[in-house]
């Protein structure tokens, strides 16, 4: 019995030819727990339930719906060395 979320993750892995270790997932509630435990880098938003926070590698400083995803995007771009280029793209 495969959950719909797990099936979607499997499709993404196959389509993009990546492993679970190369995937980041952001969650906030119990329905996200199965994916949080499966990916290489799991992130909980600040106002996530305790179980999600416990399963995460990183907890955002911002709440879901209040800048958490933007925080994650910046974190990822900086980790990949792409932040400066992103800034230049907006600077014109």
PDB file of C-alpha atoms in Angstrom:
ATOM      1  CA  UNK A   1       0.000   0.000   0.000  1.00  0.00           C
ATOM      2  CA  UNK A   2       1.809   3.105  -1.299  1.00  0.00           C
ATOM      3  CA  UNK A   3       0.638   6.536  -0.177  1.00  0.00           C
ATOM      4  CA  UNK A   4      -0.193   9.104  -2.885  1.00  0.00           C
ATOM      5  CA  UNK A   5       2.650  11.351  -1.663  1.00  0.00           C
ATOM      6  CA  UNK A   6       5.157   8.504  -1.869  1.00  0.00           C
ATOM      7  CA  UNK A   7       3.956   7.678  -5.376  1.00  0.00           C
ATOM      8  CA  UNK A   8       4.434  11.312  -6.446  1.00  0.00           C
ATOM      9  CA  UNK A   9       7.938  11.352  -4.958  1.00  0.00           C
ATOM     10  CA  UNK A  10       8.790   8.166  -6.869  1.00  0.00           C
ATOM     11  CA  UNK A  11       7.597   9.810 -10.108  1.00  0.00           C
ATOM     12  CA  UNK A  12       9.735  12.905  -9.436  1.00  0.00           C
ATOM     13  CA  UNK A  13      12.798  10.774  -8.697  1.00  0.00           C
ATOM     14  CA  UNK A  14      12.350   8.830 -11.918  1.00  0.00           C
ATOM     15  CA  UNK A  15      11.565  11.859 -14.096  1.00  0.00           C
ATOM     16  CA  UNK A  16      14.537  13.907 -12.891  1.00  0.00           C
ATOM     17  CA  UNK A  17      16.903  10.939 -12.434  1.00  0.00           C
ATOM     18  CA  UNK A  18      17.785  11.832  -8.842  1.00  0.00           C
ATOM     19  CA  UNK A  19      17.940   9.885  -5.610  1.00  0.00           C
ATOM     20  CA  UNK A  20      16.092  10.632  -2.393  1.00  0.00           C
ATOM     21  CA  UNK A  21      19.399  11.898  -0.974  1.00  0.00           C
ATOM     22  CA  UNK A  22      19.273  14.720  -3.537  1.00  0.00           C
ATOM     23  CA  UNK A  23      15.762  15.862  -2.602  1.00  0.00           C
ATOM     24  CA  UNK A  24      14.670  18.558  -0.160  1.00  0.00           C
ATOM     25  CA  UNK A  25      11.136  18.523   1.252  1.00  0.00           C
ATOM     26  CA  UNK A  26       9.394  21.172   3.338  1.00  0.00           C
ATOM     27  CA  UNK A  27       6.580  20.074   5.621  1.00  0.00           C
ATOM     28  CA  UNK A  28       4.407  21.240   8.473  1.00  0.00           C
ATOM     29  CA  UNK A  29       1.958  18.536   9.508  1.00  0.00           C
ATOM     30  CA  UNK A  30       1.642  14.787  10.088  1.00  0.00           C
ATOM     31  CA  UNK A  31       0.668  14.008   6.491  1.00  0.00           C
ATOM     32  CA  UNK A  32       4.218  15.057   5.539  1.00  0.00           C
ATOM     33  CA  UNK A  33       5.984  12.698   7.936  1.00  0.00           C
ATOM     34  CA  UNK A  34       6.493   9.816   5.478  1.00  0.00           C
ATOM     35  CA  UNK A  35       8.291  12.098   3.012  1.00  0.00           C
ATOM     36  CA  UNK A  36      10.241  13.941   5.700  1.00  0.00           C
ATOM     37  CA  UNK A  37      11.803  10.631   6.712  1.00  0.00           C
ATOM     38  CA  UNK A  38      12.554   9.604   3.141  1.00  0.00           C
ATOM     39  CA  UNK A  39      14.358  12.582   1.605  1.00  0.00           C
ATOM     40  CA  UNK A  40      17.947  13.705   1.996  1.00  0.00           C
ATOM     41  CA  UNK A  41      17.159  17.102   3.505  1.00  0.00           C
ATOM     42  CA  UNK A  42      13.896  17.606   5.354  1.00  0.00           C
ATOM     43  CA  UNK A  43      12.774  21.027   6.519  1.00  0.00           C
ATOM     44  CA  UNK A  44      10.027  21.943   8.956  1.00  0.00           C
ATOM     45  CA  UNK A  45       8.503  25.402   8.979  1.00  0.00           C
ATOM     46  CA  UNK A  46       8.666  27.230  12.309  1.00  0.00           C
ATOM     47  CA  UNK A  47       5.010  26.565  13.151  1.00  0.00           C
ATOM     48  CA  UNK A  48       5.070  22.865  12.176  1.00  0.00           C
ATOM     49  CA  UNK A  49       3.744  20.254  14.557  1.00  0.00           C
ATOM     50  CA  UNK A  50       6.307  18.803  17.001  1.00  0.00           C
ATOM     51  CA  UNK A  51       6.579  15.444  15.208  1.00  0.00           C
ATOM     52  CA  UNK A  52       7.542  17.162  11.945  1.00  0.00           C
ATOM     53  CA  UNK A  53      10.095  19.366  13.687  1.00  0.00           C
ATOM     54  CA  UNK A  54      11.603  16.282  15.313  1.00  0.00           C
ATOM     55  CA  UNK A  55      11.902  14.511  11.941  1.00  0.00           C
ATOM     56  CA  UNK A  56      13.517  17.496  10.192  1.00  0.00           C
ATOM     57  CA  UNK A  57      17.119  18.390   9.506  1.00  0.00           C
ATOM     58  CA  UNK A  58      16.350  22.115   9.627  1.00  0.00           C
ATOM     59  CA  UNK A  59      13.600  24.290  11.091  1.00  0.00           C
ATOM     60  CA  UNK A  60      12.927  27.630   9.431  1.00  0.00           C
ATOM     61  CA  UNK A  61      12.969  30.873  11.357  1.00  0.00           C
ATOM     62  CA  UNK A  62       9.742  31.940   9.655  1.00  0.00           C
ATOM     63  CA  UNK A  63       6.290  30.394   9.845  1.00  0.00           C
ATOM     64  CA  UNK A  64       4.551  28.706   6.953  1.00  0.00           C
ATOM     65  CA  UNK A  65       2.730  31.355   4.928  1.00  0.00           C
ATOM     66  CA  UNK A  66       5.006  34.060   6.342  1.00  0.00           C
ATOM     67  CA  UNK A  67       8.201  33.684   4.350  1.00  0.00           C
ATOM     68  CA  UNK A  68       9.335  30.142   5.180  1.00  0.00           C
ATOM     69  CA  UNK A  69       9.530  28.984   1.559  1.00  0.00           C
ATOM     70  CA  UNK A  70      11.466  32.089   0.555  1.00  0.00           C
ATOM     71  CA  UNK A  71      13.850  31.374   3.450  1.00  0.00           C
ATOM     72  CA  UNK A  72      14.324  27.825   2.149  1.00  0.00           C
ATOM     73  CA  UNK A  73      14.938  29.048  -1.409  1.00  0.00           C
ATOM     74  CA  UNK A  74      17.620  31.442  -0.161  1.00  0.00           C
ATOM     75  CA  UNK A  75      19.179  28.708   1.965  1.00  0.00           C
ATOM     76  CA  UNK A  76      19.343  26.345  -1.030  1.00  0.00           C
ATOM     77  CA  UNK A  77      20.728  28.963  -3.421  1.00  0.00           C
ATOM     78  CA  UNK A  78      23.433  29.952  -0.943  1.00  0.00           C
ATOM     79  CA  UNK A  79      24.357  26.307  -0.290  1.00  0.00           C
ATOM     80  CA  UNK A  80      24.702  25.754  -4.047  1.00  0.00           C
ATOM     81  CA  UNK A  81      26.742  28.941  -4.566  1.00  0.00           C
ATOM     82  CA  UNK A  82      24.008  30.492  -6.729  1.00  0.00           C
ATOM     83  CA  UNK A  83      22.839  33.308  -4.440  1.00  0.00           C
ATOM     84  CA  UNK A  84      25.027  36.062  -5.925  1.00  0.00           C
ATOM     85  CA  UNK A  85      23.871  35.247  -9.456  1.00  0.00           C
ATOM     86  CA  UNK A  86      20.242  35.326  -8.309  1.00  0.00           C
ATOM     87  CA  UNK A  87      20.808  38.777  -6.804  1.00  0.00           C
ATOM     88  CA  UNK A  88      22.375  40.017 -10.053  1.00  0.00           C
ATOM     89  CA  UNK A  89      19.416  38.694 -12.047  1.00  0.00           C
ATOM     90  CA  UNK A  90      17.109  40.962 -10.038  1.00  0.00           C
ATOM     91  CA  UNK A  91      19.456  43.930 -10.058  1.00  0.00           C
ATOM     92  CA  UNK A  92      19.218  44.299 -13.802  1.00  0.00           C
TER      93      UNK A  92
END
